[in-house]
Short mmCIF file of C-alpha atoms and ligand atoms in Angstrom, two decimals:
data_model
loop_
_atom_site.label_atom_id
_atom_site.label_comp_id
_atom_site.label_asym_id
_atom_site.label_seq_id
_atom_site.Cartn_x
_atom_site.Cartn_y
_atom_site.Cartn_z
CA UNK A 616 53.28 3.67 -18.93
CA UNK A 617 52.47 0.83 -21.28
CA UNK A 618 51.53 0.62 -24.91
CA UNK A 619 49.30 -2.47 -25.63
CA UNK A 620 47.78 -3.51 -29.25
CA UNK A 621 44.45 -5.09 -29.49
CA UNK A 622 43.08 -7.30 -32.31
CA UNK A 623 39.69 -7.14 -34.07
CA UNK A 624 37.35 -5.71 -31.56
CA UNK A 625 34.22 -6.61 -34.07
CA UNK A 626 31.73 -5.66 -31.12
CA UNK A 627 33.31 -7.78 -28.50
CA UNK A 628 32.61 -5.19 -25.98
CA UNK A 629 31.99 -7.52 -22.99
CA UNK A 630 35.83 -9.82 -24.09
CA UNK A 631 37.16 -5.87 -24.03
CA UNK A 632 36.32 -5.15 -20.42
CA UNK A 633 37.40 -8.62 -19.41
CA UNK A 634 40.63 -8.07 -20.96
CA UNK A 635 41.58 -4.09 -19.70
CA UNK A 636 40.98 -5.88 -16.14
CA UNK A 637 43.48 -8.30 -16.75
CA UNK A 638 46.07 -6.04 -17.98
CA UNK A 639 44.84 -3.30 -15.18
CA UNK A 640 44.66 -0.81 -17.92
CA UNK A 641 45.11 2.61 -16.17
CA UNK A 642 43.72 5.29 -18.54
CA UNK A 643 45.95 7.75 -16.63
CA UNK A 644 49.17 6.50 -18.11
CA UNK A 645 48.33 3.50 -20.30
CA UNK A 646 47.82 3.50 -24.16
CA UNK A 647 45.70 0.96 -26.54
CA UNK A 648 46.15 0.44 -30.18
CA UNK A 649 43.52 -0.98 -31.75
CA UNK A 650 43.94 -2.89 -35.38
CA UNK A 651 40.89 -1.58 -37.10
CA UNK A 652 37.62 -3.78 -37.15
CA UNK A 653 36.02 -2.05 -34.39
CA UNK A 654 32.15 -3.14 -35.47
CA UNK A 655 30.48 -5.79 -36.86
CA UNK A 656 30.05 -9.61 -36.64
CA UNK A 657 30.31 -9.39 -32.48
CA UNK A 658 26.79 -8.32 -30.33
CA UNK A 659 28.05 -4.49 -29.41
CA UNK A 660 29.40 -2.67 -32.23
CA UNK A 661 27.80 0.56 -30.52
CA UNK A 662 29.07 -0.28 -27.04
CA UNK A 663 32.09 -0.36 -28.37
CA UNK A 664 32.37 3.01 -30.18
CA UNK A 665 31.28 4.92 -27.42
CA UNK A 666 33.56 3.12 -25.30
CA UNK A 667 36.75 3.59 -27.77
CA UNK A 668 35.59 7.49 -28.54
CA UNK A 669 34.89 8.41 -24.80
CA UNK A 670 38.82 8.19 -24.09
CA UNK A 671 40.37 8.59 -27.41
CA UNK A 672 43.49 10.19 -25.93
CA UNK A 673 44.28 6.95 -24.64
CA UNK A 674 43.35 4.94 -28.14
CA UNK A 675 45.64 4.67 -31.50
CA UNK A 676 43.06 3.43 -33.70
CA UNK A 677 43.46 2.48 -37.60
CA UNK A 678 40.20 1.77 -39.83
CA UNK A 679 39.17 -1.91 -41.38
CA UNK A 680 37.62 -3.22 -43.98
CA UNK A 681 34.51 -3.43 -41.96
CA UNK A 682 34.90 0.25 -40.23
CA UNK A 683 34.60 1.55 -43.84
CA UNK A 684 31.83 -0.66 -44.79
CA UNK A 685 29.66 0.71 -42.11
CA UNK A 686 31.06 3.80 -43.19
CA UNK A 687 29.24 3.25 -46.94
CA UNK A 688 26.23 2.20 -45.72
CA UNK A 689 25.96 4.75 -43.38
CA UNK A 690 26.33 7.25 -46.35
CA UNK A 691 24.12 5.37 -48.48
CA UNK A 692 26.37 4.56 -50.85
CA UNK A 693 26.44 0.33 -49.55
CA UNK A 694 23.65 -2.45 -49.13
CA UNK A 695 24.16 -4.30 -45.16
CA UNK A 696 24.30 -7.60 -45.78
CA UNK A 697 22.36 -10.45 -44.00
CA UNK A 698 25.79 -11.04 -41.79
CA UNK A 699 26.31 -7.20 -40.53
CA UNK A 700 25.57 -6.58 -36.96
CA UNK A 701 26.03 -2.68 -36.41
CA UNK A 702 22.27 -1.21 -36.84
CA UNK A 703 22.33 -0.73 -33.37
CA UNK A 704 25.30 1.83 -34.37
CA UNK A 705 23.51 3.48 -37.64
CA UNK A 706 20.02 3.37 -35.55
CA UNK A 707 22.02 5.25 -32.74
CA UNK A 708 21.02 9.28 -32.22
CA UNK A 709 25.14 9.34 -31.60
CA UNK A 710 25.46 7.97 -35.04
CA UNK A 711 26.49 11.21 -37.03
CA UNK A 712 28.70 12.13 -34.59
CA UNK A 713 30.18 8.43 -34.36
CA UNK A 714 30.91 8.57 -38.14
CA UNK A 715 32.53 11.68 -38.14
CA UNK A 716 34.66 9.93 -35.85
CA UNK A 717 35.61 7.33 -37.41
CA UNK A 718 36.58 8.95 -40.46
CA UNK A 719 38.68 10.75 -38.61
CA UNK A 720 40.87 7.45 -37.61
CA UNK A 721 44.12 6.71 -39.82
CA UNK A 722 44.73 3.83 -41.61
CA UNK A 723 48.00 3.61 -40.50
CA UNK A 724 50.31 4.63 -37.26
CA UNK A 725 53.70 4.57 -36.44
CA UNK A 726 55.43 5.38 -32.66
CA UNK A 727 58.37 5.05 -31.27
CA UNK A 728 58.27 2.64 -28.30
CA UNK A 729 60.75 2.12 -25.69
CA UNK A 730 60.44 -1.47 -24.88
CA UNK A 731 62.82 -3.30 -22.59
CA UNK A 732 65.32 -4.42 -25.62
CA UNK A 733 65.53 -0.30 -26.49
CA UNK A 734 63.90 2.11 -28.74
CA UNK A 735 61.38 -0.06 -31.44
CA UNK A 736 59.39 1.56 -34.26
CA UNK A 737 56.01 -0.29 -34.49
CA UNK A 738 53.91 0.41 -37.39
CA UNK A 739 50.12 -0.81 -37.33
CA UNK A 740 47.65 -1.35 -40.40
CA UNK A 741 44.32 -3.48 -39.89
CA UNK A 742 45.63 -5.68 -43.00
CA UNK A 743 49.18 -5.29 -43.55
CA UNK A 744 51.79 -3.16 -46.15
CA UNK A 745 52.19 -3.47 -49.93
CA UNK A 746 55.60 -4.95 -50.57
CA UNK A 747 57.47 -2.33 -52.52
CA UNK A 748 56.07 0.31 -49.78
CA UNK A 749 58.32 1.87 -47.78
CA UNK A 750 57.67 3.99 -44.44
CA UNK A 751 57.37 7.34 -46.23
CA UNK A 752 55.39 5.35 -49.37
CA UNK A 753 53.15 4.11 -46.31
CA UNK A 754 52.41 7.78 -44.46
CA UNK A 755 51.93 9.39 -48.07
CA UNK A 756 49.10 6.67 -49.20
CA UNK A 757 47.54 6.54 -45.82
CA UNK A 758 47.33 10.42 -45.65
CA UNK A 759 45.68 10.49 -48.89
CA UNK A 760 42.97 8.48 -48.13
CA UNK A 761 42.51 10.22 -45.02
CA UNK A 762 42.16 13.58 -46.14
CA UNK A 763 39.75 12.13 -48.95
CA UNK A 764 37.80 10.29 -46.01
CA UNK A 765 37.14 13.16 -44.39
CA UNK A 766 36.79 15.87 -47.34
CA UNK A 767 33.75 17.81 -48.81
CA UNK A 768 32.96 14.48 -51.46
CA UNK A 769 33.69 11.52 -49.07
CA UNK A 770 30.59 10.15 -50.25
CA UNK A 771 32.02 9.81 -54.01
CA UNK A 772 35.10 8.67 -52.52
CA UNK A 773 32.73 6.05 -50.30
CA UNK A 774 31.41 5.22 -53.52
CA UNK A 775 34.72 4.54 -55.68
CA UNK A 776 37.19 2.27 -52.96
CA UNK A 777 34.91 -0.80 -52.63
CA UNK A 778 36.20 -3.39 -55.65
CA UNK A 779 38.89 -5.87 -55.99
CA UNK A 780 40.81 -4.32 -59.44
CA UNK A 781 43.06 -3.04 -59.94
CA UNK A 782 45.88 -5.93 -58.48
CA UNK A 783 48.50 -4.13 -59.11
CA UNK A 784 49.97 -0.73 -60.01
CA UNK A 785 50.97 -1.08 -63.15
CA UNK A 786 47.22 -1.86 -63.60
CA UNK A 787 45.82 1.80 -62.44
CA UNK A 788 44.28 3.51 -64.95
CA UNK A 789 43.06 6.46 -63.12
CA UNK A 790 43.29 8.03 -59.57
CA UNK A 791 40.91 6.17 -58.30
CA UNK A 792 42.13 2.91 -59.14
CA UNK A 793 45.54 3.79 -57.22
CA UNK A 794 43.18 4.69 -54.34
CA UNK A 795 41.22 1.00 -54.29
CA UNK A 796 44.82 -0.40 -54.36
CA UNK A 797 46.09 1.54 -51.42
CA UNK A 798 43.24 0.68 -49.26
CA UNK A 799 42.93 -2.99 -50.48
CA UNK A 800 46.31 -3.13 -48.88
CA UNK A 801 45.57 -1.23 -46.48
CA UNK A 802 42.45 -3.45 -45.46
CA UNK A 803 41.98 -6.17 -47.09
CA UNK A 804 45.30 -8.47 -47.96
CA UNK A 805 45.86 -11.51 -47.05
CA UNK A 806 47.62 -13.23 -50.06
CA UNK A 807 50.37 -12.13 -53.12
CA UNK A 808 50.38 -13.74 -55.87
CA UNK A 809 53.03 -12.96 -59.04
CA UNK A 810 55.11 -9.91 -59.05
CA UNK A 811 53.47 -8.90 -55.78
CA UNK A 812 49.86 -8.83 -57.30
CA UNK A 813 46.84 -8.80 -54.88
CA UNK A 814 44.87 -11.73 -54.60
CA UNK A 815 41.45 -10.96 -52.83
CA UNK A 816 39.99 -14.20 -53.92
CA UNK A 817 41.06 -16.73 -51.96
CA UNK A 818 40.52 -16.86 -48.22
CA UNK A 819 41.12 -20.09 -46.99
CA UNK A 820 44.45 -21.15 -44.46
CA UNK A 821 48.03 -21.21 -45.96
CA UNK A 822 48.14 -24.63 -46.22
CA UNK A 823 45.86 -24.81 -48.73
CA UNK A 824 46.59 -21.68 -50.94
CA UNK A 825 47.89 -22.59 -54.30
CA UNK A 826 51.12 -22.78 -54.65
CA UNK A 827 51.73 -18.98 -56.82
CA UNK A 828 50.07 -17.56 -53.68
CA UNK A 829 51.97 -16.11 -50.56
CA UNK A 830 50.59 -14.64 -47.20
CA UNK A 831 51.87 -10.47 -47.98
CA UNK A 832 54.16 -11.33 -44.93
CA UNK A 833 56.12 -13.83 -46.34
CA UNK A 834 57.23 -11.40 -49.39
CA UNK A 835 60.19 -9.28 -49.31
CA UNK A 836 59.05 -6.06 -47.49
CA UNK A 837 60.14 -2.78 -48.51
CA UNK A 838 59.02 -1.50 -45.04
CA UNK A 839 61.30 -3.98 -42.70
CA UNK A 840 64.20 -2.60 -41.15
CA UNK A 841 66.13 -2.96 -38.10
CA UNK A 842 64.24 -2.19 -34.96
CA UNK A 843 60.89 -2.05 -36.17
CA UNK A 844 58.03 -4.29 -35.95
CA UNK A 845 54.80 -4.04 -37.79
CA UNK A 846 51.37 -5.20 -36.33
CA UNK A 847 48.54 -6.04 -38.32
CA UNK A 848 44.91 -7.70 -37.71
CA UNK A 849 42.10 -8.55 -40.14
CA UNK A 850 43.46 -12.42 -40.34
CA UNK A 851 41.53 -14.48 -37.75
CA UNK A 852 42.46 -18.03 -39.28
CA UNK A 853 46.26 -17.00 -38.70
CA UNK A 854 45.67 -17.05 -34.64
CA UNK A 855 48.33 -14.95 -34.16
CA UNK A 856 50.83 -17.02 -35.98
CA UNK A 857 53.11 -15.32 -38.54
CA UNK A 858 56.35 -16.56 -38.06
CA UNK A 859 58.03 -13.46 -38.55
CA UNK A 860 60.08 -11.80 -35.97
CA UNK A 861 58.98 -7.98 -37.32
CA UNK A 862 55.40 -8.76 -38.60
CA UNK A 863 52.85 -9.72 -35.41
CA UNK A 864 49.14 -10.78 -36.13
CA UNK A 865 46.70 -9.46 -33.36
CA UNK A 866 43.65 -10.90 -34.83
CA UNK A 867 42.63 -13.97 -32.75
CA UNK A 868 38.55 -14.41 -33.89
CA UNK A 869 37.15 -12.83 -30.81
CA UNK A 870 34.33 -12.43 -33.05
CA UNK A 871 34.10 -15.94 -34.48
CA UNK A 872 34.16 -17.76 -31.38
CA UNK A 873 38.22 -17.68 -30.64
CA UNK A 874 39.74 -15.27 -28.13
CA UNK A 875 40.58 -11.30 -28.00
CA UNK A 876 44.49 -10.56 -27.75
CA UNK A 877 46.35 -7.56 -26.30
CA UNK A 878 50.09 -7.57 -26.60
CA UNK A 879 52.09 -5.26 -25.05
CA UNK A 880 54.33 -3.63 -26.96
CA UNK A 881 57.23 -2.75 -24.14
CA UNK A 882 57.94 -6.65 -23.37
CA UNK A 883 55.98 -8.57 -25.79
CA UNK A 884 53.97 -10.67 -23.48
CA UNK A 885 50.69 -11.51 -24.91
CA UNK A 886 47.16 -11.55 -22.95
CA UNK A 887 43.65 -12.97 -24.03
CA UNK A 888 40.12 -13.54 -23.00
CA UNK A 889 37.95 -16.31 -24.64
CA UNK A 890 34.92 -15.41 -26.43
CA UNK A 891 32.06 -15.10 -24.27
CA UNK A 892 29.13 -17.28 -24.64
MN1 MN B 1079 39.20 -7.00 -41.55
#
């Protein structure tokens, strides 16, 4: 049995097959984490969710940015943009069934792995962990929004997450802002700025931030401890580079041109297929 994580899927259905060949992915005893990020950008956002849904047993799945913005416009509550690439998903006659679905996915999960150095806890969000989280912080956030996602006014909930305020918690002014924080976090970082503040504006690579500005895996974590690694995606410009021991970025821009990336959890080796002309 063998646990590998996948980056960004973003449609890359074709890259997806390529890749389960090379790692001779046996459904019978094999498990996949994926990052979040299933749809959008790539050609087969569809392909991709039937694919995922039809052995889910097999899948731990968290939800992106981009799972819940098909989500929104799904439920009305969103505009697609010129870029999106899932109508093929909300034109689908599986589409009601598909969102149920997704909502159903966490935004976070944590196993216990044996890999060959012993037991390892790996934890997996599609964007990464807010610094003064810890592990039970983490669960208790993520299981909000979950049962919210899924509850009798997930459309008002739809309607209420999408925003880049509050930064910070000592900003929330309501329930709702604490919610937008947790799944900006959740979904969306990439950089810190003072006191731990979210910074959604700028995008561009590290070398270039401004100097107050810190990739959220260069802060000091509340969640690292011994033994445990954390696995994120979301970050296609980081190619896989954090250089952290504990903190491992699966995205590698399958979608924009770069490569899709399993690792597998057990020994660490890494395995990719190229983008697909
Ligand atoms: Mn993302």
């Amino acid at each position: 049995m063998s646990n590998y994580a996948i980056g960004d899927l973003q449609g890359c259905y074709e890259e997806l097959q390529i890749l389960l060949e090379k790692i001779s992915f046996n459904p019978q005893i094999d498990y996949l984490w994926f990052c979040g990020d299933l749809v959008n950008r790539g050609p087969d956002s569809l392909k991709c969710l039937l694919f995922l849904r039809s052995f889910q047993e097999n899948c731990k799945i968290v939800l992106g940015n981009h799972d819940l913005h098909l989500l929104a416009v799904h439920e009305g509550v969103r505009e697609m943009t010129p870029s999106d690439t899932f109508m093929d998903v909300l034109e689908s006659s599986e589409s009601e069934a598909l969102m149920s679905w997704l909502k159903s996915l966490p935004f976070h999960v944590n196993e216990i792995v044996e890999t060959k150095s012993g037991n390892f806890e790996f934890i997996m969000t599609h964007a990464g962990i807010a610094p003064h989280w810890s592990k039970e912080d983490l669960i208790k956030n993520s299981d909000e929004l979950s049962l919210l996602l899924n509850g009798k006014d997930s459309k008002k909930f739809l309607e209420e997450i999408f925003g880049n305020y509050p930064i910070h918690p000592s900003q929330c002014k309501s329930k709702e802002d604490g919610l937008r924080l947790s799944i900006n976090y959740l979904t969306r970082m990439r950089y810190l700025g003072p006191n731990g503040s979210l910074d959604l504006d700028f995008k561009g690579p590290i070398e270039e931030a401004p100097k107050e500005l810190i990739p959220w895996f260069n802060s000091d974590l509340n969640i690292i401890q011994p033994d445990r690694q954390v696995l994120f995606g979301h970050w296609a410009a980081l190619n896989g580079v954090t250089n952290q021991n504990q903190i491992t970025a699966l995205d590698t821009g399958c979608a924009w041109g770069n490569k899709l990336t399993a690792l597998k959890l057990e020994d660490q080796e890494i395995y990719t297929c190229d983008k697909l002309n």
